[in-house]
PDB file of C-alpha atoms in Angstrom:
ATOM      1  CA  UNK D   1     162.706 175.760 110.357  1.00 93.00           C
ATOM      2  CA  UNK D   2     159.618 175.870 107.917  1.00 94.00           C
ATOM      3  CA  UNK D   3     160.917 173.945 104.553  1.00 94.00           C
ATOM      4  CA  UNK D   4     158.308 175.532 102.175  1.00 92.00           C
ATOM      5  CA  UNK D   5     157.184 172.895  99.199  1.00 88.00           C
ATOM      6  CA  UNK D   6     159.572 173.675  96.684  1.00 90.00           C
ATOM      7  CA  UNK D   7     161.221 171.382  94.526  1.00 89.00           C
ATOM      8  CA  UNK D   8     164.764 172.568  95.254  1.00 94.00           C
ATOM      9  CA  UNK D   9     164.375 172.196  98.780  1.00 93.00           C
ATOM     10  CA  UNK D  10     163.083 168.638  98.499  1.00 91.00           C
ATOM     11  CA  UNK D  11     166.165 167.844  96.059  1.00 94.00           C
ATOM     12  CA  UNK D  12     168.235 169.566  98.733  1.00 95.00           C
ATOM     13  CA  UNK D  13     166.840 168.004 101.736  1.00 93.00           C
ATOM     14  CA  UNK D  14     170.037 166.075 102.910  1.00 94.00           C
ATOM     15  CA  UNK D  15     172.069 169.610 103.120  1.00 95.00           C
ATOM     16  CA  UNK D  16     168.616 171.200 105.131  1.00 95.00           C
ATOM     17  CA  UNK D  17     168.365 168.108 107.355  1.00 95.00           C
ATOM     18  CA  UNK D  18     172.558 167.996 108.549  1.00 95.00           C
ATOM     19  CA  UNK D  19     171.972 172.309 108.751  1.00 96.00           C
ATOM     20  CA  UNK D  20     169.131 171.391 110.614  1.00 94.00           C
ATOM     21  CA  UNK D  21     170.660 168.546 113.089  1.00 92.00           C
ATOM     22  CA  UNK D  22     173.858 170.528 113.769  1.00 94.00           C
ATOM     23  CA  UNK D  23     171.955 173.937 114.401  1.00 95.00           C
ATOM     24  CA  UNK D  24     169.637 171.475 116.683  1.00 94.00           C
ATOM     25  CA  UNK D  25     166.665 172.537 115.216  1.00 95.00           C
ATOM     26  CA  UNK D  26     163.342 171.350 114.015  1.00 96.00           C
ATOM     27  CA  UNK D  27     162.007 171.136 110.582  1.00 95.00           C
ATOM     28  CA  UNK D  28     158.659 171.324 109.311  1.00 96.00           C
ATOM     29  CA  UNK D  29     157.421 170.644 106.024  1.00 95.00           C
ATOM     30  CA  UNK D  30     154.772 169.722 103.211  1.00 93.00           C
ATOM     31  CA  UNK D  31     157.118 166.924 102.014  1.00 92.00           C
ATOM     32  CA  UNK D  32     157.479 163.368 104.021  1.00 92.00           C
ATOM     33  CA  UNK D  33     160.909 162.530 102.571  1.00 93.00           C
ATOM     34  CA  UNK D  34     162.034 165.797 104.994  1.00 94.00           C
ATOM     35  CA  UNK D  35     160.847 163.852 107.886  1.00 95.00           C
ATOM     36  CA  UNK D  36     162.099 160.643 106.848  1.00 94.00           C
ATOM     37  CA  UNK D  37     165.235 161.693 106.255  1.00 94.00           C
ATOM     38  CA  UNK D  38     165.439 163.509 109.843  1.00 93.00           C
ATOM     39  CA  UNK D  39     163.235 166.137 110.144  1.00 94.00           C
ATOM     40  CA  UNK D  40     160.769 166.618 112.802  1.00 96.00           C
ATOM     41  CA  UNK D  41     157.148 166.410 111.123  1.00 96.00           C
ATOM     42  CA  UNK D  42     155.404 166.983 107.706  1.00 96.00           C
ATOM     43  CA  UNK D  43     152.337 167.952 107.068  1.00 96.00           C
ATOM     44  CA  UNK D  44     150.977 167.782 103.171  1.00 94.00           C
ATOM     45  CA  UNK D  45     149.098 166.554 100.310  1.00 93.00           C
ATOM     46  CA  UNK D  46     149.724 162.674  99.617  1.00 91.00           C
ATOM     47  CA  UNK D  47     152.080 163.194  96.642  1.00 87.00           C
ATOM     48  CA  UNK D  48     151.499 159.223  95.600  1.00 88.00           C
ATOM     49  CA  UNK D  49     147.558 159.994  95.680  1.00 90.00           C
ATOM     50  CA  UNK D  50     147.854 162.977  93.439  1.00 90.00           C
ATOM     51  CA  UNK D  51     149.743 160.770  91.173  1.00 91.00           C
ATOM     52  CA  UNK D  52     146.926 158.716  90.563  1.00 91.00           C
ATOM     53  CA  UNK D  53     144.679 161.016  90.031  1.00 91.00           C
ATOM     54  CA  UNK D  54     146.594 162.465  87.419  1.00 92.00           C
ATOM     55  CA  UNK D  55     147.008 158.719  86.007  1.00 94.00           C
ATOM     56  CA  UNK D  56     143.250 158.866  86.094  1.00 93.00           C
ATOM     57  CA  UNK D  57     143.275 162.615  84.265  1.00 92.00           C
ATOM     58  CA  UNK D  58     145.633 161.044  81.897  1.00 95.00           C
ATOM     59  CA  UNK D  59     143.569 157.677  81.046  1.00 95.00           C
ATOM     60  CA  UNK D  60     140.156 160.153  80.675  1.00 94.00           C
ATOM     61  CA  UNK D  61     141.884 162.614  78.173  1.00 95.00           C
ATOM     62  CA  UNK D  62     143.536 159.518  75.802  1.00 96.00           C
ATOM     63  CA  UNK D  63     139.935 158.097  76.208  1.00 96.00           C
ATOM     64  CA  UNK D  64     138.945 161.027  74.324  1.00 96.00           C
ATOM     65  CA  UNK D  65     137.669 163.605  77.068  1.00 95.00           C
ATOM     66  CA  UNK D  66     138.733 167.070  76.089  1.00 94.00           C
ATOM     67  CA  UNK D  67     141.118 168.150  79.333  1.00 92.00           C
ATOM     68  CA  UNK D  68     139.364 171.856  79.261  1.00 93.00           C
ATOM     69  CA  UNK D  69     136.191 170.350  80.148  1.00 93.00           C
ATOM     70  CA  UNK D  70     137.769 167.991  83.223  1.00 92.00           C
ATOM     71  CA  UNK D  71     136.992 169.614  86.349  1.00 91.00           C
ATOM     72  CA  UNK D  72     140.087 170.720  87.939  1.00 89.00           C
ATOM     73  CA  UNK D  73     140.975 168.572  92.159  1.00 87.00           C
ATOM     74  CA  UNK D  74     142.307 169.610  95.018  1.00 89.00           C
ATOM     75  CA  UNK D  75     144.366 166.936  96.842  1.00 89.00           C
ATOM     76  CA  UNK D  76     141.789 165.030  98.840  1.00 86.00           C
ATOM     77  CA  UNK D  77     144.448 163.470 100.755  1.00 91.00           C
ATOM     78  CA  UNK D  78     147.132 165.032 103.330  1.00 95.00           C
ATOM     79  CA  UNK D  79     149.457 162.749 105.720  1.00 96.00           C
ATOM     80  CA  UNK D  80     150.942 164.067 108.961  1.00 97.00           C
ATOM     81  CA  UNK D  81     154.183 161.952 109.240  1.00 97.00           C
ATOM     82  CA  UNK D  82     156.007 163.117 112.928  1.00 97.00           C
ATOM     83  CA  UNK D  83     160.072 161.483 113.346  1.00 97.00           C
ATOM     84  CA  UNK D  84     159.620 160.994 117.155  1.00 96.00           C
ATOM     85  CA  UNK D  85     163.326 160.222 116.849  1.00 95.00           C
ATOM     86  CA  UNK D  86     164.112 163.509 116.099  1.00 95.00           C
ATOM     87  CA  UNK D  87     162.138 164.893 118.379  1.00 96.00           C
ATOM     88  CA  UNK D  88     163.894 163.012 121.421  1.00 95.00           C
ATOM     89  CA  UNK D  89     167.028 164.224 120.107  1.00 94.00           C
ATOM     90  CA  UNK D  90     166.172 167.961 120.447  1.00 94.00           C
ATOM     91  CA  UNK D  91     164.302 167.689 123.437  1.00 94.00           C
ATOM     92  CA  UNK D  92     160.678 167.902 122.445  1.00 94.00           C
ATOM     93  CA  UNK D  93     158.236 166.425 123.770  1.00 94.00           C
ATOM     94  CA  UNK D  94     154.918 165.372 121.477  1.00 95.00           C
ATOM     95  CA  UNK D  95     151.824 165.486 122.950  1.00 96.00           C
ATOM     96  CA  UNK D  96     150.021 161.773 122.618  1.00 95.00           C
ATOM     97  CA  UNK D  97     146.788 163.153 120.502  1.00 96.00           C
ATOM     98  CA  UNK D  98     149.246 164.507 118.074  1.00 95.00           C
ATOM     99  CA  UNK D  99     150.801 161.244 117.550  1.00 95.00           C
ATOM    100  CA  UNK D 100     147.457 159.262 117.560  1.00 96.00           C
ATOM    101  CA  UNK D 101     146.836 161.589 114.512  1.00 96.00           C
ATOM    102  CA  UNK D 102     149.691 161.261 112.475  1.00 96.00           C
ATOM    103  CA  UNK D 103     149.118 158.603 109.783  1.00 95.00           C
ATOM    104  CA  UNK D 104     153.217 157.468 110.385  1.00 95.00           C
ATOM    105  CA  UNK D 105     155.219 157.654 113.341  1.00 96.00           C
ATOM    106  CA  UNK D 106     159.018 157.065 112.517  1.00 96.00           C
ATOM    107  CA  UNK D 107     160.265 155.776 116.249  1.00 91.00           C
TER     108      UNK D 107
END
């Protein structure tokens, strides 16, 4: 299953994660807390980095910077977080490079 970064499904994600483990199968999304919470892998933008760097937009603009003339970011950071105890439970196998990739392995 492909958990597309939405809101609702992140508020949601204990009802797509139980669907998920009694349907036996994976889940892939742009949000961690899927994989924490028992999906397979996630793959997306730090969400804790691009809260800085809006802590950084906000300190500029009280500062006095007018926000039209801030240049506008793209995440610089994305985390690939893989739950290899998920993927023992269905079966899968994960190749070693994969894992030596992912910046969090939950065993």
């Amino acid at each position: 299953m492909l958990v597309l970064a939405d809101r609702v499904f992140l508020h949601n994600r204990e009802r797509i994660v139980a669907f998920a483990a009694k349907s036996r199968r994976p889940i892939m999304s742009a949000y961690r807390e899927l994989a924490e919470d028992g999906g397979l892998m996630s793959f997306g933008p730090s969400y804790a980095a691009m809260h800085r760097q809006a802590a950084r937009y906000v300190d500029k603009i009280l500062k006095g910077e007018k926000p039209a003339e801030l240049p506008i970011e793209q995440p610089a950071r994305f985390e690939l977080v893989i739950n290899l105890k998920r993927a023992k439970a269905l079966g899968i196998g994960v190749p070693p490079t994969l894992l030596a990739r992912a910046d969090e392995v939950i065993e």
